[in-house]
mmCIF file of C-alpha atoms and ligand atoms in Angstrom:
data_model
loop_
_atom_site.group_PDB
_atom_site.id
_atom_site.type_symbol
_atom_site.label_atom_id
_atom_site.label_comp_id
_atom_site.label_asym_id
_atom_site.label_seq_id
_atom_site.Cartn_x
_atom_site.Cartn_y
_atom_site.Cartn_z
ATOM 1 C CA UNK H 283 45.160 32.061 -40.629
ATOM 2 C CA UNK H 284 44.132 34.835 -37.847
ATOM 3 C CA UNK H 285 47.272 36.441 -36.475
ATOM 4 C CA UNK H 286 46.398 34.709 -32.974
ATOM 5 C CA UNK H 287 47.082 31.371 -33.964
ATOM 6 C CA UNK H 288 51.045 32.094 -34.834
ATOM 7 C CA UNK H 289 53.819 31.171 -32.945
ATOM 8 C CA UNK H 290 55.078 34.620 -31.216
ATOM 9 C CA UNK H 291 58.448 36.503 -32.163
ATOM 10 C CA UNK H 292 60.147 34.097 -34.491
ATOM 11 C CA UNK H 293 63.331 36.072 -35.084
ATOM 12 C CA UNK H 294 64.303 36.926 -38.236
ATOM 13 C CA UNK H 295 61.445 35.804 -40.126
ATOM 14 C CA UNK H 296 61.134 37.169 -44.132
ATOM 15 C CA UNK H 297 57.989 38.844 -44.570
ATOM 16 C CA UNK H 298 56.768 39.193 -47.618
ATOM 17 C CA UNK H 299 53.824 41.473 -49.114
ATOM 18 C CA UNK H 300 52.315 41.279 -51.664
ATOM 19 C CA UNK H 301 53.303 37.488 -51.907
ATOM 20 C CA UNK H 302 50.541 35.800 -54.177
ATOM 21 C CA UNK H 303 51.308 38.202 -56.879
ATOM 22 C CA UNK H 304 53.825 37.572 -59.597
ATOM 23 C CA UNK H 305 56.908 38.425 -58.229
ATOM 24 C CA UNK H 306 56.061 37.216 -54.828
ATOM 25 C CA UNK H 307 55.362 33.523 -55.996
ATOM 26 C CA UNK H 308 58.838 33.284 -57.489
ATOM 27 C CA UNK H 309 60.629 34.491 -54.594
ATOM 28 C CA UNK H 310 58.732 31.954 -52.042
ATOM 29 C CA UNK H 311 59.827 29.467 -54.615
ATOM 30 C CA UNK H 312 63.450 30.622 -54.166
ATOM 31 C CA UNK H 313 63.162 31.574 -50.470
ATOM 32 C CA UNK H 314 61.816 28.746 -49.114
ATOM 33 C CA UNK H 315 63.841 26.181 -50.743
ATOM 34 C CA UNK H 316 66.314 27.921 -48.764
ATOM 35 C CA UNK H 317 64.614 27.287 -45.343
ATOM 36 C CA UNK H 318 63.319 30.318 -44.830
ATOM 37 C CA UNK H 319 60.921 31.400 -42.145
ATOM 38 C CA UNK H 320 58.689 33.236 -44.619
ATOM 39 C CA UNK H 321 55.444 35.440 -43.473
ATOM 40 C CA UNK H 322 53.286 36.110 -46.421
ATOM 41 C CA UNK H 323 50.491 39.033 -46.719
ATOM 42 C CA UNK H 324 48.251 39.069 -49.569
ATOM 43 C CA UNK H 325 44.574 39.852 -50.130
ATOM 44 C CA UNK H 326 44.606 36.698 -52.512
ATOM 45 C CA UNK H 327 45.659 33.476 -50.687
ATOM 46 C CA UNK H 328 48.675 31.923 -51.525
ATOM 47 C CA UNK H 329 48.776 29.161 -54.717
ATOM 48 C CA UNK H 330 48.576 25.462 -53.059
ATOM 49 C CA UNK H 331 51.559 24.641 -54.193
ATOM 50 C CA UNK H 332 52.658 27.348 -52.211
ATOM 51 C CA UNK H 333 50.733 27.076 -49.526
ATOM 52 C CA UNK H 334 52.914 24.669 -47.334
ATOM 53 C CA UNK H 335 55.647 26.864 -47.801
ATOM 54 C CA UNK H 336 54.574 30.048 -45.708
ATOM 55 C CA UNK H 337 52.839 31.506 -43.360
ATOM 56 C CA UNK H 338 49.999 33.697 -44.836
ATOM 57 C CA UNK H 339 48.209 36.400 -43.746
ATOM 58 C CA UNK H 340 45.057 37.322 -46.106
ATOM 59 C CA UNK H 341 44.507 40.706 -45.701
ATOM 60 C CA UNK H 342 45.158 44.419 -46.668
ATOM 61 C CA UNK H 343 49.021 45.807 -46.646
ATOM 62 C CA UNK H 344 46.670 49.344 -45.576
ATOM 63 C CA UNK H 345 45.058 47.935 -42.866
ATOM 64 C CA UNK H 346 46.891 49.905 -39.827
ATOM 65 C CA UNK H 347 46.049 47.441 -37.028
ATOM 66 C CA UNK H 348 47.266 44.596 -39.241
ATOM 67 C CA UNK H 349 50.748 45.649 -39.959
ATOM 68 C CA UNK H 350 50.657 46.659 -36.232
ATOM 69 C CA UNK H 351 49.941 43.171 -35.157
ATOM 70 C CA UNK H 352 52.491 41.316 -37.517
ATOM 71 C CA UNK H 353 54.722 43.583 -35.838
ATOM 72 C CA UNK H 354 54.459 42.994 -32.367
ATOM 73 C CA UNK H 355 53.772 38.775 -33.208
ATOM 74 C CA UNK H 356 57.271 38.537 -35.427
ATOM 75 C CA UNK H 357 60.583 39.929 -35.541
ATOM 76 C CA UNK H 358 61.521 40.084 -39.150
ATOM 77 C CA UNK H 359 65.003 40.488 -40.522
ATOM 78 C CA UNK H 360 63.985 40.963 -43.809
ATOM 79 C CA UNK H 361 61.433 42.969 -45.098
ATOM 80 C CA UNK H 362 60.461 42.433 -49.093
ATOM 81 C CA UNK H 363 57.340 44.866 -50.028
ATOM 82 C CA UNK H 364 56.165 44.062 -53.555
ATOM 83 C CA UNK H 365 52.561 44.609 -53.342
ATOM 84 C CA UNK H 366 51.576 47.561 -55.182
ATOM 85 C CA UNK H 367 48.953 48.734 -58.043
ATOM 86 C CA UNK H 368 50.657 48.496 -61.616
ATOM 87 C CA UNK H 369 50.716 51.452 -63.676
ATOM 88 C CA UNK H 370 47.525 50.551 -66.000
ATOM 89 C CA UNK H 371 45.361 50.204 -62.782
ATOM 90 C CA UNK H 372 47.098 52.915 -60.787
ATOM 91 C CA UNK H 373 45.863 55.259 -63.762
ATOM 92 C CA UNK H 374 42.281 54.515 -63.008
ATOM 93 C CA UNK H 375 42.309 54.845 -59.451
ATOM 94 C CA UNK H 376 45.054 57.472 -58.343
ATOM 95 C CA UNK H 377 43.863 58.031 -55.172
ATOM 96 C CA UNK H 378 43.459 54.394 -54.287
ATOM 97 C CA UNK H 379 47.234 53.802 -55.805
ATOM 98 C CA UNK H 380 48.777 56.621 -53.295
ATOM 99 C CA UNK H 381 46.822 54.462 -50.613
ATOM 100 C CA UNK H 382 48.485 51.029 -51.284
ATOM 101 C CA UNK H 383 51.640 52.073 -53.312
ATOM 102 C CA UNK H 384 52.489 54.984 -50.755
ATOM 103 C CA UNK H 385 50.630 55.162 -47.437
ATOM 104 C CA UNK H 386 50.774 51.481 -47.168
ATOM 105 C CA UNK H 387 54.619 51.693 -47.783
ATOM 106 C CA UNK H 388 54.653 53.865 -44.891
ATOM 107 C CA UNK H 389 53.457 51.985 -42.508
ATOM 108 C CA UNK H 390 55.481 49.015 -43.165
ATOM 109 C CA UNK H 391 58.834 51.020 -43.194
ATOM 110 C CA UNK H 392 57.470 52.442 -39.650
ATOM 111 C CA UNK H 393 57.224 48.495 -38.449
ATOM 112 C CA UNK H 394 60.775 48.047 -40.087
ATOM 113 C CA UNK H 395 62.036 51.358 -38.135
ATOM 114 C CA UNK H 396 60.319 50.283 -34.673
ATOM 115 C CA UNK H 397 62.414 46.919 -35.012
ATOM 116 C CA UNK H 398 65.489 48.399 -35.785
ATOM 117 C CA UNK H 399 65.375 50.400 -32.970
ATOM 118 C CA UNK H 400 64.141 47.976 -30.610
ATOM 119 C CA UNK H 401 67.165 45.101 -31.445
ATOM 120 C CA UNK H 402 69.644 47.632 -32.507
ATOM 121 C CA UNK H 403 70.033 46.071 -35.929
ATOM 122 C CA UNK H 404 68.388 46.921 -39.276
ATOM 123 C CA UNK H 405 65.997 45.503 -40.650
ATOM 124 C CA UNK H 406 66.668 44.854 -44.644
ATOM 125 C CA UNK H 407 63.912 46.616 -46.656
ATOM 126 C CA UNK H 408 63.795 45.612 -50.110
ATOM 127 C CA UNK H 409 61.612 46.946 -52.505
ATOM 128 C CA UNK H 410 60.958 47.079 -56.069
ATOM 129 C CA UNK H 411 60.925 49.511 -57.845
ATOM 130 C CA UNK H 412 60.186 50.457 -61.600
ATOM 131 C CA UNK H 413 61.545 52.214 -64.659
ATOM 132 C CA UNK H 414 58.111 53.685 -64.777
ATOM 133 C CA UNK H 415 60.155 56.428 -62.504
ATOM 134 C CA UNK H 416 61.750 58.004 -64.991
ATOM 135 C CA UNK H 417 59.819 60.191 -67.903
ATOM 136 C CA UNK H 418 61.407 60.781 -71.506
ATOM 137 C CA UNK H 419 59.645 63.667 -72.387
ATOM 138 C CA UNK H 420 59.239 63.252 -76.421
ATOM 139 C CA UNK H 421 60.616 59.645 -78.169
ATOM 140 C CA UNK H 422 63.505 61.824 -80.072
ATOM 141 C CA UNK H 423 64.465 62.390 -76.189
ATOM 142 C CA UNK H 424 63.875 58.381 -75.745
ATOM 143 C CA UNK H 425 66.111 57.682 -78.819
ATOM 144 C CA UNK H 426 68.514 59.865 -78.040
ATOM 145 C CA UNK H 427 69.384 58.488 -74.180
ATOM 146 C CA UNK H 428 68.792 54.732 -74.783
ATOM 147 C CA UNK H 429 69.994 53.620 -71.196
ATOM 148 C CA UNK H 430 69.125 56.346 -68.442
ATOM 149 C CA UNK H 431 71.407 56.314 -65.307
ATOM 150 C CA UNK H 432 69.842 56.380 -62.096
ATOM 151 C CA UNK H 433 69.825 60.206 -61.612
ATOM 152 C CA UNK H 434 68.442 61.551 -64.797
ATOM 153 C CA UNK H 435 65.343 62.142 -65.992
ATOM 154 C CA UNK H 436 63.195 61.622 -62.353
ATOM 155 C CA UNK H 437 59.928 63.289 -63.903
ATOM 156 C CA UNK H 438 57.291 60.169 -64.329
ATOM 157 C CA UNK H 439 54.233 60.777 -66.116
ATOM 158 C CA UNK H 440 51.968 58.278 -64.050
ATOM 159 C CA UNK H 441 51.080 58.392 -60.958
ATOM 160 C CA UNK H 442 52.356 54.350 -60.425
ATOM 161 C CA UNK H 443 56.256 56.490 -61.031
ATOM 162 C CA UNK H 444 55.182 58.971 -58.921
ATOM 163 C CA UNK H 445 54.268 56.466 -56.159
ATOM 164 C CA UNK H 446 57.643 54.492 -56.968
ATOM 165 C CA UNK H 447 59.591 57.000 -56.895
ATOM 166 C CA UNK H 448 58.095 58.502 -53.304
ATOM 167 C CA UNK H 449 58.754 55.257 -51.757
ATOM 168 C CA UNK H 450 62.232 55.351 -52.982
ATOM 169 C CA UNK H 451 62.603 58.883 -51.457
ATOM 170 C CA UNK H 452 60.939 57.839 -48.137
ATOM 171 C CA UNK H 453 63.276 54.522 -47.984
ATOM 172 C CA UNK H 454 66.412 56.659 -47.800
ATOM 173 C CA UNK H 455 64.836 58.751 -45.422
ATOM 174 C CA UNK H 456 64.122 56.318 -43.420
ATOM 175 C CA UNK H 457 67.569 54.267 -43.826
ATOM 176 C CA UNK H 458 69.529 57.806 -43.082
ATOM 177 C CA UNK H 459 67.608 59.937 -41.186
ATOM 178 C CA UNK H 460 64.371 59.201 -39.340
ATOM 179 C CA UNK H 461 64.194 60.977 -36.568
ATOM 180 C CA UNK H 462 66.890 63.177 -36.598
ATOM 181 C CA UNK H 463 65.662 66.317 -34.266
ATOM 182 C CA UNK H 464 64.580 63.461 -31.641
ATOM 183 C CA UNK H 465 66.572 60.780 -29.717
ATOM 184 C CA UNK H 466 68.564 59.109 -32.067
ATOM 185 C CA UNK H 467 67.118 55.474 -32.218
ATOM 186 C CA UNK H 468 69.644 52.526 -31.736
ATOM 187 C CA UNK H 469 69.892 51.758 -35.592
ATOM 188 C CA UNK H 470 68.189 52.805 -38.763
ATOM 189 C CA UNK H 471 66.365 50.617 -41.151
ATOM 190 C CA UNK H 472 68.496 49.739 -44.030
ATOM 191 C CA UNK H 473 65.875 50.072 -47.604
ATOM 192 C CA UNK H 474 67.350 48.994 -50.508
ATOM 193 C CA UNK H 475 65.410 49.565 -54.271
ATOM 194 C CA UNK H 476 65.660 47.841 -57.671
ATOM 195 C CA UNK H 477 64.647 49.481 -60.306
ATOM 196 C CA UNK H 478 63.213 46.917 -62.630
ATOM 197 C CA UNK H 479 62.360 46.563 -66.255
ATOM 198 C CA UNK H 480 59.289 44.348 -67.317
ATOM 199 C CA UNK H 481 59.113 41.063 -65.606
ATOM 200 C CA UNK H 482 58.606 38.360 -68.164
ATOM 201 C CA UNK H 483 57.385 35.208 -66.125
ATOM 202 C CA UNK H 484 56.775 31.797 -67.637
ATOM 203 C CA UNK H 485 54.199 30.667 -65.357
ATOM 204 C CA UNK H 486 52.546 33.440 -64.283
ATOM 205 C CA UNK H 487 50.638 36.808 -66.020
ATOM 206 C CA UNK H 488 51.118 40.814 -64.819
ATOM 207 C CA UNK H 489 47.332 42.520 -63.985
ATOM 208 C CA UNK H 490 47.496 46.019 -64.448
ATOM 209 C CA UNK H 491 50.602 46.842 -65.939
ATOM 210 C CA UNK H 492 51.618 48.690 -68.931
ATOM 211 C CA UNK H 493 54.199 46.695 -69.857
ATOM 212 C CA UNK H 494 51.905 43.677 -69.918
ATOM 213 C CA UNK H 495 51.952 43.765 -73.659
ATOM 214 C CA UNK H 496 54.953 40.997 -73.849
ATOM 215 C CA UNK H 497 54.292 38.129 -71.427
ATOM 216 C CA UNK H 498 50.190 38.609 -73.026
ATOM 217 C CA UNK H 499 51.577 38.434 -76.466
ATOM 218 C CA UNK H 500 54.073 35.572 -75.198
ATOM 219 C CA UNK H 501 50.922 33.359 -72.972
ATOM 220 C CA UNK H 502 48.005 33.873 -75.944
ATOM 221 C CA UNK H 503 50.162 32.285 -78.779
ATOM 222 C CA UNK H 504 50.859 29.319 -76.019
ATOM 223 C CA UNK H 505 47.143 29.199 -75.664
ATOM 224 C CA UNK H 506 46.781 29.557 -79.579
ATOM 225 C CA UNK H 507 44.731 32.753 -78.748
ATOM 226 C CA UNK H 508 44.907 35.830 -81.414
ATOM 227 C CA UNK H 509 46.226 38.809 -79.533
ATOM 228 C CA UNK H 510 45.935 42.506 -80.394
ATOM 229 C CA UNK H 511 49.203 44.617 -78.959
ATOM 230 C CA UNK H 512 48.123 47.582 -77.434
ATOM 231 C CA UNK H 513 51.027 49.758 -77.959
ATOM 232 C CA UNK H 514 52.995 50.351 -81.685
ATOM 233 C CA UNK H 515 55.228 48.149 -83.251
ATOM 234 C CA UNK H 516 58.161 50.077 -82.745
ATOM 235 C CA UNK H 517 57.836 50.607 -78.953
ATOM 236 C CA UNK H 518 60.769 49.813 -77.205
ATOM 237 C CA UNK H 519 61.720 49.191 -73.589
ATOM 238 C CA UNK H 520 63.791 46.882 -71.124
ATOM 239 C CA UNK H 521 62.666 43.486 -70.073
ATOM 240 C CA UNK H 522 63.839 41.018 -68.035
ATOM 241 C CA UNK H 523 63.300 37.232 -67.604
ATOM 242 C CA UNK H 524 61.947 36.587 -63.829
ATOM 243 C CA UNK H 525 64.106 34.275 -62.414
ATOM 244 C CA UNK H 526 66.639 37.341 -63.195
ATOM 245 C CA UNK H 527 64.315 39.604 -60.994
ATOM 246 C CA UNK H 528 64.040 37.346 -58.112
ATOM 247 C CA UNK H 529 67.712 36.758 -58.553
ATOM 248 C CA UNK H 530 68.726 40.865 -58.516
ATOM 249 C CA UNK H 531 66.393 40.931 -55.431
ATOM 250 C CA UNK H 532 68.382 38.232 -53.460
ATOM 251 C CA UNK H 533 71.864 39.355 -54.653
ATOM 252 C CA UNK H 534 71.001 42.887 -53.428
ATOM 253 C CA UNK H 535 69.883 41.660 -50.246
ATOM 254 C CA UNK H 536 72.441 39.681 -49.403
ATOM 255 C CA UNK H 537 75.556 42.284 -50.557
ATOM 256 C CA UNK H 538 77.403 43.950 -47.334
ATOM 257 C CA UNK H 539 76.259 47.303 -46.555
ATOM 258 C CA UNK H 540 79.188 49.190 -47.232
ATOM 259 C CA UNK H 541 79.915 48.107 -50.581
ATOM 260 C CA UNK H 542 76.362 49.851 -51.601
ATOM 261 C CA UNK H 543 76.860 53.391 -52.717
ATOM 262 C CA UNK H 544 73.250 54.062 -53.423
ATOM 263 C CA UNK H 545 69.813 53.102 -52.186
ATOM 264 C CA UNK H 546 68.209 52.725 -55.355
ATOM 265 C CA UNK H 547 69.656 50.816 -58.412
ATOM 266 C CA UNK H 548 68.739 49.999 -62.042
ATOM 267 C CA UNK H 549 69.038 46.365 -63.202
ATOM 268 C CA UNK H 550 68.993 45.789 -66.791
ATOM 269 C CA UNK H 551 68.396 43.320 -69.358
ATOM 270 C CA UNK H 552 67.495 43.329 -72.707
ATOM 271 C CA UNK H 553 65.465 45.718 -74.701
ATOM 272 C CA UNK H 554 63.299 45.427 -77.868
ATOM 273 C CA UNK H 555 60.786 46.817 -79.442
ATOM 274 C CA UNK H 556 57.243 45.318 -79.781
ATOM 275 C CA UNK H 557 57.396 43.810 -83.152
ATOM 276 C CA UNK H 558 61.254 42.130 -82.132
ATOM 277 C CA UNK H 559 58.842 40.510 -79.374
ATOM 278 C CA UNK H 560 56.312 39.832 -81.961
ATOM 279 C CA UNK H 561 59.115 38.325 -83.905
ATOM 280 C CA UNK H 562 60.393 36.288 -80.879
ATOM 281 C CA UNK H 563 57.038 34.781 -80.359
ATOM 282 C CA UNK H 564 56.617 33.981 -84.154
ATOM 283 C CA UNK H 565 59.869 32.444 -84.089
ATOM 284 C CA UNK H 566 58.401 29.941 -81.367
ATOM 285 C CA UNK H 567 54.701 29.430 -82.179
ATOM 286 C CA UNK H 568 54.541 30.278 -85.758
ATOM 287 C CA UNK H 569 50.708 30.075 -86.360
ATOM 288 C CA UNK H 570 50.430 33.130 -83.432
ATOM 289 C CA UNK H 571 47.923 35.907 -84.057
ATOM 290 C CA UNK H 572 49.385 38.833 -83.647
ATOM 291 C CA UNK H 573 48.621 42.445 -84.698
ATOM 292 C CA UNK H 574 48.852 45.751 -83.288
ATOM 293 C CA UNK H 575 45.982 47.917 -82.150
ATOM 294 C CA UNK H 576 47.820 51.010 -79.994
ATOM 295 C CA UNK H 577 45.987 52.370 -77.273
ATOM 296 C CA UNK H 578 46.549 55.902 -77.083
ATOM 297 C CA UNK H 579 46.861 56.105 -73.596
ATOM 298 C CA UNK H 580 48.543 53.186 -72.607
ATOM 299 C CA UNK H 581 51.085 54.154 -76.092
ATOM 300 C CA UNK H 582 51.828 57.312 -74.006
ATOM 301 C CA UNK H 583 52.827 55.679 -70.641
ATOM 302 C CA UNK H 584 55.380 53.805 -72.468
ATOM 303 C CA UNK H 585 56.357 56.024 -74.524
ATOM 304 C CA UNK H 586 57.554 58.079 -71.794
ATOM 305 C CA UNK H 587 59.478 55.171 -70.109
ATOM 306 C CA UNK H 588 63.132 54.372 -71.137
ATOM 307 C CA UNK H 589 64.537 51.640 -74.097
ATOM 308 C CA UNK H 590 66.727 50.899 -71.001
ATOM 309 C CA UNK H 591 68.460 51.511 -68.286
ATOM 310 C CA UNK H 592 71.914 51.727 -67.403
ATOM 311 C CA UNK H 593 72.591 48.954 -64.405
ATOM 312 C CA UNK H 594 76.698 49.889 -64.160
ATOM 313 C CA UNK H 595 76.397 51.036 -60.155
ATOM 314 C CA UNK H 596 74.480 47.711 -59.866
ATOM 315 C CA UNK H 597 77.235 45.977 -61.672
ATOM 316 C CA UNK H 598 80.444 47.990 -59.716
ATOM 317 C CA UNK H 599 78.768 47.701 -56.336
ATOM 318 C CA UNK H 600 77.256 44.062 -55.359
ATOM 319 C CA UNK H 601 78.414 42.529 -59.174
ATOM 320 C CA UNK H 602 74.894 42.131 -60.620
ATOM 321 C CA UNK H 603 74.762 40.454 -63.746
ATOM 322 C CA UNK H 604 71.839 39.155 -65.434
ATOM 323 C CA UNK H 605 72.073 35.325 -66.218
ATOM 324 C CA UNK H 606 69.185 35.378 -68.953
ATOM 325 C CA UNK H 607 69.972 38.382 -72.219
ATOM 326 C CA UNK H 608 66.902 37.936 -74.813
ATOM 327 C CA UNK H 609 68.026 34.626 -76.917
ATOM 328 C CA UNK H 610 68.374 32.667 -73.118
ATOM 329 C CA UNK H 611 65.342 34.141 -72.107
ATOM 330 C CA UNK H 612 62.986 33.065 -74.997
ATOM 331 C CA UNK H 613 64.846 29.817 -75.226
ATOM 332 C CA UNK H 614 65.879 28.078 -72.188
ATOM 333 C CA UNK H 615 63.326 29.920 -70.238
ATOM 334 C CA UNK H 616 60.136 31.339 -71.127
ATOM 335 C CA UNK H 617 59.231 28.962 -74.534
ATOM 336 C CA UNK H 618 59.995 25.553 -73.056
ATOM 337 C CA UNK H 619 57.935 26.598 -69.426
ATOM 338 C CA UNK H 620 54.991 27.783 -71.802
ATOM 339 C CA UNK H 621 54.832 25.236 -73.948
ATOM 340 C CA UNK H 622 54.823 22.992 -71.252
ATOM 341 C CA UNK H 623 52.464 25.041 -69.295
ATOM 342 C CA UNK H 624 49.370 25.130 -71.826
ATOM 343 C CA UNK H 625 51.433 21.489 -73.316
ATOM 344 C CA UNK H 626 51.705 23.024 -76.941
HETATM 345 C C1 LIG A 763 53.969 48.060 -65.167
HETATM 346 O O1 LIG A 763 53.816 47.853 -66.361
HETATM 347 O O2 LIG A 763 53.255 48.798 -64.484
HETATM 348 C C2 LIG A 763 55.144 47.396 -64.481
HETATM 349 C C3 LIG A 763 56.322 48.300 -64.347
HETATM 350 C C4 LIG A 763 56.867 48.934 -65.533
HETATM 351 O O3 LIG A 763 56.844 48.494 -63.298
HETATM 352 N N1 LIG A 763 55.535 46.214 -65.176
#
């Protein structure tokens, strides 16, 4: 829909980049059962059964004069910026990640800054962030730290990390001190980050991510489709079951500021390694196809991510819990939505 067509300064509308993608889809499905009025930006339009629930913008979180418009059409409340370039794809085009995973970032925490400061309330950032921010130098350094804490080893080897972690950097800036040699504007943004594991989702599949490896493994025996794994058997790092994600995102959002001691925090899951997924799958659709064909490359990106993370701020500050560990996730979520997705 052009951006002349909407309804002018709605206030406190939820927008939401990135919206069509995988994380997006289940937190429409979540936010707009709650009445939301959501604002949706994707290239990609939104799924039909999604369709009613929004109102989307198809276009480019880089476009400038976009973002500018949205701004001066709604006054949003609540920011959540997922869109980004996954690690895998981020790899292949640096320059183009630093565009859409940074720059773009930028301009949307400048919209959220300009209305703070013009109703003298923060807006609620909330972004996503990644364990792809941290970098274990060797796997006996993996081993040896098997859930990082939120301050330790910021070094990421990709470029996807690197982006994360910026945005991260800038968000605090932003929430604490934008603008601090010049008048002091009426109130700050307030940015908020989650630093997430692997998103498993039942209904939908990751592009472009290195962690992809699980829900492809997971979705191809569904389909009854050999799969080749394209990092070792014994890789290990966190996942988490998507309705967990969606649910970290709204629990953070909603938790008073005060009680936050941080702006970024790890949530955690479970953790295996490739052939426990392997196993997990087997377990479910026993005739699956799968073997393991590592990808040098892609074996090095997650190599140098964590086995997991260590989520105890999360859990002290705004009393995150995950509701799904692995057995609940395979079994009441992601087997019985497969099956029933590709009806096997
Ligand atoms: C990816 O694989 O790029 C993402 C991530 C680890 O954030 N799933």
């Amino acid at each position: 829909m052009p951006l002349s067509q909407h309804k002018p300064m709605t206030k406190n509308a939820v927008l939401i980049t990135g919206a069509a993608g995988e994380i997006g889809q289940a937190l429409v499905r979540e936010l707009a059962a709650g009445g939301a009025q959501i604002v949706t930006l994707d290239l990609a339009a939104m799924p039909p059964e999604l369709a009613g629930s929004t109102t989307h913008v198809t276009g480019s979180i880089t476009d400038k004069a976009l973002i500018e418009r949205l701004g001066t059409e709604y006054s949003f409340g609540t920011i959540y910026h997922l869109a980004a370039l996954l690690s895998t794809r981020a790899e292949h085009s640096p320059a183009l990640a630093h565009e859409v995973n940074v720059d773009a970032s930028v301009l949307l925490l400048e919209l959220a800054a300009a209305q703070s400061a013009a109703r003298g309330e923060a807006v609620k950032f909330i972004f996503p962030s990644s364990k792809a921010i941290y970098g274990m130098p060797d796997l006996e350094t993996k081993a040896a730290h098997p859930r990082v804490r939120e301050d330790e080893w910021l070094h990421p080897d990709t470029v996807y990390g690197a982006n994360k972690l910026a945005v991260e950097l800038l968000g605090a800036y932003y929430s604490r001190r934008y603008k601090q040699l010049g008048d002091a504007p009426a109130a700050l943004l307030d940015f908020r980050a989650l630093r997430f594991p692997g998103l498993i989702s039942a209904f939908t599949l990751p592009t472009g991510g290195t962690s992809d490896y699980g829900p492809e493994m997971l979705h191809a025996a569904a389909q009854g489709k050999p799969y080749a794994c394209f990092v070792r058997a014994d890789t290990t790092i966190a996942f988490m079951a998507m309705p967990d994600g969606v649910k970290a995102m709204l629990t953070l959002a909603a938790a008073p500021r005060q009680a936050l001691s941080r702006t970024a925090y790890n949530v955690n899951s479970f953790s295996l390694s490739a052939e426990e997924f392997r196993q997990q799958v087997l377990a479910a659709f026993p005739e699956a196809q799968i073997s393991f064909a590592p990808d040098a490359k892609r074996q090095g990106i997650v190599d140098s991510w964590p086995m997991g993370i260590d989520d105890s701020a999360a859990r002290a500050d705004w009393g995150w819990a995950p509701d799904y560990d692995l057995a609940r996730c395979f079994d009441e979520y992601l087997v019985p939505n497969i099956r029933q997705r590709y009806q096997r």
